[in-house]
Short mmCIF file of C-alpha atoms and ligand atoms in Angstrom, two decimals:
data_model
loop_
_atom_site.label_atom_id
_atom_site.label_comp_id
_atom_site.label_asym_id
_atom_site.label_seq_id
_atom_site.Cartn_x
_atom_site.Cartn_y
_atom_site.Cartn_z
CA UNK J 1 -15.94 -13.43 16.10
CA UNK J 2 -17.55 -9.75 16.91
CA UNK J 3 -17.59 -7.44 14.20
CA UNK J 4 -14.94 -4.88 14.39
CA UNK J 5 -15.85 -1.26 13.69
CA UNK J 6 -13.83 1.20 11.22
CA UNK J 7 -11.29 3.16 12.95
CA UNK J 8 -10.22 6.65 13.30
CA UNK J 9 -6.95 7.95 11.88
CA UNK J 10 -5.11 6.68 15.73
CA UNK J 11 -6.57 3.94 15.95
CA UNK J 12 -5.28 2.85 12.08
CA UNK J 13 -2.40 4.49 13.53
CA UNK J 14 -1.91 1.82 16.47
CA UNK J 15 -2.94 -1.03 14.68
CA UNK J 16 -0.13 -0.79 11.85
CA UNK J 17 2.45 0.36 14.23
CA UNK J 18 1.83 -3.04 15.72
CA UNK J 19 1.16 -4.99 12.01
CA UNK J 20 4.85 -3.08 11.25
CA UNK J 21 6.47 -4.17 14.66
CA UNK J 22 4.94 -7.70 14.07
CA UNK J 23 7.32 -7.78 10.96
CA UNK J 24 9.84 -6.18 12.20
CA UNK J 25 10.25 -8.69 15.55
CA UNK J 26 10.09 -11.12 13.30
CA UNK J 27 13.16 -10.10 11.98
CA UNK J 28 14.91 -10.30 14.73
CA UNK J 29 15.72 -14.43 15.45
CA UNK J 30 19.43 -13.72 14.53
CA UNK J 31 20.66 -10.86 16.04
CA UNK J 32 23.96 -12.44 17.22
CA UNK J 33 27.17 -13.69 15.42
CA UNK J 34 27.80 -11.97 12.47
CA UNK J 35 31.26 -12.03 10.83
CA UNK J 36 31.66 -8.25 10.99
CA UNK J 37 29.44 -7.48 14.09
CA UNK J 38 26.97 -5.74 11.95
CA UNK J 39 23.65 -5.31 14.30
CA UNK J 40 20.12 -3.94 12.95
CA UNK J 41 18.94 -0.69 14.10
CA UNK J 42 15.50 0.34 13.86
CA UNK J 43 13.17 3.65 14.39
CA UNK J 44 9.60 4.46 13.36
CA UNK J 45 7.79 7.57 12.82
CA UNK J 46 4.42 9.23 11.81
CA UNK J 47 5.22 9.89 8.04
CA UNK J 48 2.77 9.85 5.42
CA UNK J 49 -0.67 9.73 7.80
CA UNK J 50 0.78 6.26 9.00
CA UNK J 51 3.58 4.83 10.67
CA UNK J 52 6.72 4.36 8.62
CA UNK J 53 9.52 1.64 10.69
CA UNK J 54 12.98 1.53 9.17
CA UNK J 55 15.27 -1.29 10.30
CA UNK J 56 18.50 -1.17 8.85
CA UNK J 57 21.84 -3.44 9.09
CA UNK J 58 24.97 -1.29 9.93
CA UNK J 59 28.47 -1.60 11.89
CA UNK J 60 27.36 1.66 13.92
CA UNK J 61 24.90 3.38 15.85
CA UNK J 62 25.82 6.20 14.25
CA UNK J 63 26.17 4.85 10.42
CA UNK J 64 22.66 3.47 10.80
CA UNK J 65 21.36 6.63 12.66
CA UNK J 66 22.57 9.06 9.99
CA UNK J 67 20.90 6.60 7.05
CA UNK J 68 17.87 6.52 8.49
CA UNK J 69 17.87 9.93 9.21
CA UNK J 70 18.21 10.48 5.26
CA UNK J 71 15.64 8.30 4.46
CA UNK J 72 12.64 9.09 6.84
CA UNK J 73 13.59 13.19 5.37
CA UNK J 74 12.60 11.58 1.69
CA UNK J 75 9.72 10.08 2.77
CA UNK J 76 8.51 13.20 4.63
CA UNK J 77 9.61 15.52 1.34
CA UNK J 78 7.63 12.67 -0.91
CA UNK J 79 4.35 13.08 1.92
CA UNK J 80 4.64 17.51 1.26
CA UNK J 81 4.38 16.76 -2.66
CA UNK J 82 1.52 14.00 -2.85
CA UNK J 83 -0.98 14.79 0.09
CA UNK J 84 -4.77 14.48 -0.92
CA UNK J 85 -5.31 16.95 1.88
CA UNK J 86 -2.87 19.42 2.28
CA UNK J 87 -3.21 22.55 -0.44
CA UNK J 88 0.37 23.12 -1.02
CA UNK J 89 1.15 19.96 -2.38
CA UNK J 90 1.70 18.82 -5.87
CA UNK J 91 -1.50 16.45 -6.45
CA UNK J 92 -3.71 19.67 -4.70
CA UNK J 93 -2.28 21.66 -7.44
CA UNK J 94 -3.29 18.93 -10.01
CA UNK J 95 -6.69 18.79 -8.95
CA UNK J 96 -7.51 22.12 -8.19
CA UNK J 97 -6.32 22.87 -11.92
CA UNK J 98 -8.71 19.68 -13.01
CA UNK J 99 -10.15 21.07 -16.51
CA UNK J 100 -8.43 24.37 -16.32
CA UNK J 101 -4.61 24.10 -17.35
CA UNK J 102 -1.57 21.41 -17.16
CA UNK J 103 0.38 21.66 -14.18
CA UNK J 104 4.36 21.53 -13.78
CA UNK J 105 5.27 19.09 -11.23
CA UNK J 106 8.47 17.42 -9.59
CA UNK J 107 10.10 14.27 -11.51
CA UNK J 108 8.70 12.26 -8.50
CA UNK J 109 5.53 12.82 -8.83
CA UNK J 110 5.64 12.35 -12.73
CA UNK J 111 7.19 8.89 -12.39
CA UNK J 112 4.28 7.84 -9.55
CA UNK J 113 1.60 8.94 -11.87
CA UNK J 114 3.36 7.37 -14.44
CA UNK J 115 3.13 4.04 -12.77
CA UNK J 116 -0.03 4.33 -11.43
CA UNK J 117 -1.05 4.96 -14.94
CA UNK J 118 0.09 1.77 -15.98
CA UNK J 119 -1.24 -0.10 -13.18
CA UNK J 120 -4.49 1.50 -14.39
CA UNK J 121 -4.06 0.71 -17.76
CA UNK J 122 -2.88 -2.91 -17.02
CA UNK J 123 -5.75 -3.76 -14.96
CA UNK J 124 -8.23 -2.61 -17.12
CA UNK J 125 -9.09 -0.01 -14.97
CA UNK J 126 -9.46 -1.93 -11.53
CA UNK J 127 -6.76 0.39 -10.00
CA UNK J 128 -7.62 3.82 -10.99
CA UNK J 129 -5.64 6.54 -9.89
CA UNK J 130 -8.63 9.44 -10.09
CA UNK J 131 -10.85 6.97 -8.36
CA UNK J 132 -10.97 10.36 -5.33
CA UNK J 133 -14.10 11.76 -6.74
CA UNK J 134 -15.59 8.83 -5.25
CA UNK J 135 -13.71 7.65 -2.75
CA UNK J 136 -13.81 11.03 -1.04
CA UNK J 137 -17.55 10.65 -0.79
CA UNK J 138 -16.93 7.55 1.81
CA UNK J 139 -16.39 8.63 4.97
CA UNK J 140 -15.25 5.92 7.12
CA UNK J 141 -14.62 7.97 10.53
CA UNK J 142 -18.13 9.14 10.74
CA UNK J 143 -19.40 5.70 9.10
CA UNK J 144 -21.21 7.57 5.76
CA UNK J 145 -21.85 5.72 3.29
CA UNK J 146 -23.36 8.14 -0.23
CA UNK J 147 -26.74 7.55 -1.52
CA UNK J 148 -26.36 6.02 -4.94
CA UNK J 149 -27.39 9.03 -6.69
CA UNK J 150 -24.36 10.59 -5.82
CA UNK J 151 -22.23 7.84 -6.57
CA UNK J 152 -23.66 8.08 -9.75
CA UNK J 153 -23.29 11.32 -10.59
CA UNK J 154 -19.77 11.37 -9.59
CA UNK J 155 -18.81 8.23 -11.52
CA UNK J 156 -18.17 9.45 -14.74
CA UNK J 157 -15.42 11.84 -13.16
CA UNK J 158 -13.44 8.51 -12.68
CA UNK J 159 -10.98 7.50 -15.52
CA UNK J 160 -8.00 7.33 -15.84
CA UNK J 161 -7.61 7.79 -18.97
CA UNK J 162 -8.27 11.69 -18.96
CA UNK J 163 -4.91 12.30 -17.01
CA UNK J 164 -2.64 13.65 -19.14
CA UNK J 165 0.96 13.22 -18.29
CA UNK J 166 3.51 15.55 -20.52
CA UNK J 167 6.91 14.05 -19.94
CA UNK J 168 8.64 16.52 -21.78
CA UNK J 169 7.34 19.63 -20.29
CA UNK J 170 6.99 17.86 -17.00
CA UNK J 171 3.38 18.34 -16.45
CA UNK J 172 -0.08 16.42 -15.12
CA UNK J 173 -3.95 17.32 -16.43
CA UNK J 174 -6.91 16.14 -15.34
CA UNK J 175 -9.23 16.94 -18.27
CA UNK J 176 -12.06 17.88 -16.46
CA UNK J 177 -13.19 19.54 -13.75
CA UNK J 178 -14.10 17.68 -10.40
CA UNK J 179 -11.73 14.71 -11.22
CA UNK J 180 -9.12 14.03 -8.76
CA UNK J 181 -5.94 12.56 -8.69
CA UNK J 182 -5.75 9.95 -5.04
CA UNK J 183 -2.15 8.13 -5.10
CA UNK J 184 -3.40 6.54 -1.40
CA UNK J 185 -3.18 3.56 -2.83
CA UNK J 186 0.19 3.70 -4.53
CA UNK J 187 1.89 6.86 -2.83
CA UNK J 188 3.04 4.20 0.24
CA UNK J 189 4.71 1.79 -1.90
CA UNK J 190 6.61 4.73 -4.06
CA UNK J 191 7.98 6.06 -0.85
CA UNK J 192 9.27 2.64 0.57
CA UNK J 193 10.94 2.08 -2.82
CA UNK J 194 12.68 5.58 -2.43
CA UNK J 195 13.53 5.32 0.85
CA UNK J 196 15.45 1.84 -0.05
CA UNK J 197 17.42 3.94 -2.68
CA UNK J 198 18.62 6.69 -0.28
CA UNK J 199 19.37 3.86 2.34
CA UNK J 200 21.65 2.36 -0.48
CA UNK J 201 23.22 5.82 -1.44
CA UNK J 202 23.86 6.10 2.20
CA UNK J 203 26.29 2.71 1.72
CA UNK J 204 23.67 0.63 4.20
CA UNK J 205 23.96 -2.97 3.05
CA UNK J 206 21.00 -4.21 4.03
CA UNK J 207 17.47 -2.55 5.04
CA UNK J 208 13.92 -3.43 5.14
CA UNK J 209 11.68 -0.19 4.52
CA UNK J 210 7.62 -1.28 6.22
CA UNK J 211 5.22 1.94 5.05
CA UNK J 212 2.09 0.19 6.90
CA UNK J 213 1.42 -2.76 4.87
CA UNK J 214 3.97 -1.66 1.92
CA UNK J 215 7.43 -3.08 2.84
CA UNK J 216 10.47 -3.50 0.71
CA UNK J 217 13.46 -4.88 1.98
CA UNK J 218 17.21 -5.92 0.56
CA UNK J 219 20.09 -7.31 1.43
CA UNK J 220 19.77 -9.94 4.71
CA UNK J 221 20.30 -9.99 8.71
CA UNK J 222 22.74 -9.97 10.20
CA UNK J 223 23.97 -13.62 9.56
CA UNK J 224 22.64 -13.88 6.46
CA UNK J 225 18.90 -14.81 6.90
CA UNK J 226 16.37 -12.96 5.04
CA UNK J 227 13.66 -10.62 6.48
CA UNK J 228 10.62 -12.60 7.45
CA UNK J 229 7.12 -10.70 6.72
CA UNK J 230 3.83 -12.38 7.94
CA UNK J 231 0.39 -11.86 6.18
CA UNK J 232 -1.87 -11.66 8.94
CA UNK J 233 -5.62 -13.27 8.93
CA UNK J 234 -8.12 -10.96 7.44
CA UNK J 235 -10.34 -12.13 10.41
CA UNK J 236 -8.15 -13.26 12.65
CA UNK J 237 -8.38 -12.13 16.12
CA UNK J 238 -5.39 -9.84 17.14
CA UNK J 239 -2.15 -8.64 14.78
CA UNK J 240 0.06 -11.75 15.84
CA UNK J 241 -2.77 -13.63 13.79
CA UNK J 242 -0.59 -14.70 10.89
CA UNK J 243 -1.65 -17.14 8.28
CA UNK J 244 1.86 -16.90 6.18
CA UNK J 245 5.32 -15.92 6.25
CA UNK J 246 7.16 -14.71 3.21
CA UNK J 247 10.86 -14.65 3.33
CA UNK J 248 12.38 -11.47 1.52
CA UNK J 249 15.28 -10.34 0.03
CA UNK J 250 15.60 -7.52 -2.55
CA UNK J 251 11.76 -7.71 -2.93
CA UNK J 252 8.89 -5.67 -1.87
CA UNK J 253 5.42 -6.86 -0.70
CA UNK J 254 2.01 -5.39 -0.34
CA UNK J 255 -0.97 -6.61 1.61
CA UNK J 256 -4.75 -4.19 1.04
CA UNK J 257 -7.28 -5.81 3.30
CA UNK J 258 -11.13 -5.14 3.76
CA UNK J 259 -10.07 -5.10 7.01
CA UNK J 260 -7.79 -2.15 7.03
CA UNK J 261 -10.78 0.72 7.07
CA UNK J 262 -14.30 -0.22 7.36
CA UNK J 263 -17.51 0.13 8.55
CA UNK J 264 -20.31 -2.11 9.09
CA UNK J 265 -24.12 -1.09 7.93
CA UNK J 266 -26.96 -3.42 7.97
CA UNK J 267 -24.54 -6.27 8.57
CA UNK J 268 -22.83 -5.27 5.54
CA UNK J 269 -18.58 -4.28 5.00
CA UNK J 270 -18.15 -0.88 3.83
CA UNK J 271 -14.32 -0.89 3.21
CA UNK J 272 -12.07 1.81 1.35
CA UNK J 273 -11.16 -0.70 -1.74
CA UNK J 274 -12.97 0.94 -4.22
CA UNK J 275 -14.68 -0.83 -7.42
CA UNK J 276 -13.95 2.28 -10.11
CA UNK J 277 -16.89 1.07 -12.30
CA UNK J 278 -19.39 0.53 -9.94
CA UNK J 279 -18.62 3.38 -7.35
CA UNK J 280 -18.96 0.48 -4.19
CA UNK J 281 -16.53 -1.45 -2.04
CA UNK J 282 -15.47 -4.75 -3.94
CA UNK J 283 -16.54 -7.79 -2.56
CA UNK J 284 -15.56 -11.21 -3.05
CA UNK J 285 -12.17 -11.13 -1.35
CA UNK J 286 -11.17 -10.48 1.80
CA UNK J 287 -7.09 -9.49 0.93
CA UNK J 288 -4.41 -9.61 -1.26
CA UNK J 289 -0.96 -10.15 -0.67
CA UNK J 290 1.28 -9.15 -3.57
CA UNK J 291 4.88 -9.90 -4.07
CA UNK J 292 7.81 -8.52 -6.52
CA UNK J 293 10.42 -6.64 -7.12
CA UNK J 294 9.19 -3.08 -6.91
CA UNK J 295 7.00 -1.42 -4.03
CA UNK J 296 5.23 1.13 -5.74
CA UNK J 297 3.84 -1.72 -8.45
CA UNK J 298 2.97 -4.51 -5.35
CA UNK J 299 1.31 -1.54 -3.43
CA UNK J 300 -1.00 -0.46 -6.77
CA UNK J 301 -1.13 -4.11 -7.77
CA UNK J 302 -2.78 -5.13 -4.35
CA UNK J 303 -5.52 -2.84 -4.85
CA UNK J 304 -5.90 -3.71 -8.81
CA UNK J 305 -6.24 -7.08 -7.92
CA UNK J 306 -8.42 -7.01 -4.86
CA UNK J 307 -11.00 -5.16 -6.82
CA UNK J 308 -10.69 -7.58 -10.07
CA UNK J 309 -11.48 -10.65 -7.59
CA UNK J 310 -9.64 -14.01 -7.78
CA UNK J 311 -9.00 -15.37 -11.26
CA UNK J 312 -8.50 -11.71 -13.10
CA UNK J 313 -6.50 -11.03 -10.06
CA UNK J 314 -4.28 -13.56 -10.25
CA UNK J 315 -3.92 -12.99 -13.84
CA UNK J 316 -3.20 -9.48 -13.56
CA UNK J 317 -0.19 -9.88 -11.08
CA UNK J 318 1.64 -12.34 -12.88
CA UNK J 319 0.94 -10.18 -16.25
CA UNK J 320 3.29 -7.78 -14.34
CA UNK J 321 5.54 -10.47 -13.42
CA UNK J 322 4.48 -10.08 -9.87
CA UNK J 323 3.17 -12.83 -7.51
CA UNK J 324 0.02 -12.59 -5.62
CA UNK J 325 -2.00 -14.39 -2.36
CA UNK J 326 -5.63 -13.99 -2.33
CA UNK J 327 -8.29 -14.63 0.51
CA UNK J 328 -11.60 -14.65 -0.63
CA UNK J 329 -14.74 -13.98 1.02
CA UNK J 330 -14.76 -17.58 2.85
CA UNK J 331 -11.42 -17.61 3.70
CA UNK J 332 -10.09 -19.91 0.85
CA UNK J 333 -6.21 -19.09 -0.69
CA UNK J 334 -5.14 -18.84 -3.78
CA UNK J 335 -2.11 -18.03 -5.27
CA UNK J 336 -0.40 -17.69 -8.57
CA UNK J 337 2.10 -20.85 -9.24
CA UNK J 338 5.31 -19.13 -8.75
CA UNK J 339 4.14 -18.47 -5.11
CA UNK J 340 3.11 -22.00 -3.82
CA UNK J 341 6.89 -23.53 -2.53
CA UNK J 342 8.20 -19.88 -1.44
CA UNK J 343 5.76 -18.78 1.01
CA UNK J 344 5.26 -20.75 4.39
CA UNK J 345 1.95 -21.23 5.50
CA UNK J 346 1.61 -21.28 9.20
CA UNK J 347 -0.19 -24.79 10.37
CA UNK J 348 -2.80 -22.89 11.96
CA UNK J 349 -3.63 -22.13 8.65
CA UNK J 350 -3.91 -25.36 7.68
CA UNK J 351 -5.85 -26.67 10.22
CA UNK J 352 -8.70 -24.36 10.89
CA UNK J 353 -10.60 -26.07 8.29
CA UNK J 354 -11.53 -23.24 6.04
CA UNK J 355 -8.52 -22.71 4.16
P1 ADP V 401 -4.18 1.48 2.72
O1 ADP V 401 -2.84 0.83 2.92
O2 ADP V 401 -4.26 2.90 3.12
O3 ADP V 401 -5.31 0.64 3.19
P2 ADP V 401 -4.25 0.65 -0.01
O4 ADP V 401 -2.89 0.60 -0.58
O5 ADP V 401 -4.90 -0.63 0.35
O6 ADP V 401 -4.27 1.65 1.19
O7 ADP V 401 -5.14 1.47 -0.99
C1 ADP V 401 -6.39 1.98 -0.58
C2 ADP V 401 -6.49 3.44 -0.92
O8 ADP V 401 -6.37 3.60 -2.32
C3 ADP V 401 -7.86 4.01 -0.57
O9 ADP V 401 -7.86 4.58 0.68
C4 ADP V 401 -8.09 5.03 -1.66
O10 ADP V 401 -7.43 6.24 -1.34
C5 ADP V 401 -7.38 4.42 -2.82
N1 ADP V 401 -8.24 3.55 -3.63
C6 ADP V 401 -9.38 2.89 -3.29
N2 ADP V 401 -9.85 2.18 -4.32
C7 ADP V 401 -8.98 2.40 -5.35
C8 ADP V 401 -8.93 1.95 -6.70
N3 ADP V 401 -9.84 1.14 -7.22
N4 ADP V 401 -7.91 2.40 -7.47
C9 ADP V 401 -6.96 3.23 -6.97
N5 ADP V 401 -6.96 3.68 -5.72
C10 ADP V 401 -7.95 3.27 -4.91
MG1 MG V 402 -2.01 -0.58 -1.75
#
């Protein structure tokens, strides 16, 4: 197939808008006939530099409306406190103070770099939250790639380790200056997970939250059927390319993909899934599905588990009790046991040969 190119920030934009409508339409075989006319009701916006869709199961137009409404205000309150880019919010403050002094910081953003911390810790460092000092040096818009020198030099301002989280006074560090604090890869998943939590406090019954590729969902359709997610092929050749579907309910699933923002250069994949100890894109896999209870763990875990390749991968999901689907770099699956029965594999799947 022709190589695709990286996109810009639209373009990303587009192409999970239609990844999230993908999901959602597949949600939508049994609309009809349920015992107390409840009906699914569903709106997107442009939250958190991505498109956020919230589908929800409610009696009214205006029950669902006014839930939703709740819900897509958290996630844009949640995008004001842990923006990379914007200098009023909470991880700005973090890493402008890198070296110089703790900073206070919301509850929220002390339990996400909580997790993340974990995730860190728990994958030996394959997810690592202040991988930005050299992530930002990618640039995937403009298609730069750093010189290794500068990789380098940056690398020892990655570890996780030197963030210092002070539950009791309610405060992050960075121990020295230059680090940075990037929850891009967990920041999506936190905000699905809260946004299911306000949707419950709201009395919805059933909801399924899609932040790009980070989806959570509880409860069922209307007529009882659970929400249907497909994993798409990492080369397929449009966003109706599934390989999978993965019934839900009450769980959350991830996918990260080398596919999602890339570049090529001298026929080789630059993608945004950072190795922390080498500085470079990881190869060997191709994406990572991961499934479980919790959003903000299947969002990190995807990451920490496309960057430790198949068999640590595997080994690291199910360490958090969380299932995972891998495609490696020639298109072969694998999947941790507890998987293989739920999850149905489309035939094309099957049949192209390579799977
Ligand atoms: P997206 O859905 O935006 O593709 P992912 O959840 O797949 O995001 O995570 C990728 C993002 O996470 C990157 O854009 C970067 O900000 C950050 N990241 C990249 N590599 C790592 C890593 N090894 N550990 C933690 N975060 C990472
Ligand atoms: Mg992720």
């Amino acid at each position: 197939m022709p190589e695709q190119q990286g996109e810009g920030m639209k373009g990303r934009g587009l192409k999970r808008l239609l990844i999230v409508l993908l999901a959602v339409t597949l949600t939508f075989s049994s609309l009809s006939c349920s015992p107390k006319k409840e009906r699914m009701f569903k709106r997107s916006e442009f939250l958190l530099d991505t498109i956020v869709t919230i589908t929800v199961v409610a009696g009214s137009e205006k029950e669902a409306g006014d839930a939703m409404d709740k819900a897509f205000e958290e996630i844009r309150r949640l995008g004001g406190l842990l923006d990379f880019f914007s200098p009023e919010s909470e991880i700005s403050a973090i890493n402008r103070n890198a070296g110089i002094t703790p900073v206070a910081v919301s509850p929220e953003t002390l339990d996400l770099l909580e997790r993340a911390s974990e995730v860190s810790a728990g994958s030996n460092g394959a997810f690592d939250i202040t991988v930005g000092a050299v992530v930002s040096l990618y640039d995937f818009h403009r298609k730069v790639r750093p010189p290794d020198s500068l990789i380098r030099e940056r690398l020892p301002l990655v570890n996780f380790r030197d963030l210092i989280l002070d539950r009791s006074r309610g405060t992050a560090f960075l121990r020295r200056k230059g680090m940075t604090v990037d929850a891009g890869g967990i920041a999506k998943g936190y905000a699905a997970d809260r946004a299911v939590e306000v949707l419950k406090s709201a009395g919805i019954s059933a909801a399924l939250v899609a932040v790009a590729g980070d989806i959570r969902a509880y409860g069922s359709k209307p007529g009882g059927k659970p929400w249907l997610v497909g994993i798409r092929d990492p080369r397929g050749s449009g966003l109706d390319d599934i390989i999978a579907t993965i019934p839900l309910r009450d769980m959350a699933v991830s996918t990260s993909g080398d596919y999602e923002r890339f570049f090529i250069e001298d026929g080789k994949r630059i993608h945004h899934l950072i190795d922390p100890k080498t500085g470079h894109p990881a190869g060997g896999v191709m994406s990572v599905t991961v499934v479980g209870p919790l959003a903000v763990y299947t969002d990190s875990l995807a990451t920490a588990v496309f960057i430790s390749g198949i068999e640590k991968g595997l080994k690291t999901a199910e360490a958090f009790g969380y299932d995972a689907l891998m495609i490696d770099a020639s298109g072969g699956i694998h999947m941790t046991d507890a998987l293989k029965g739920r999850i149905a594999m489309l035939p094309r799947a099957k049949e192209n040969g390579r799977r």
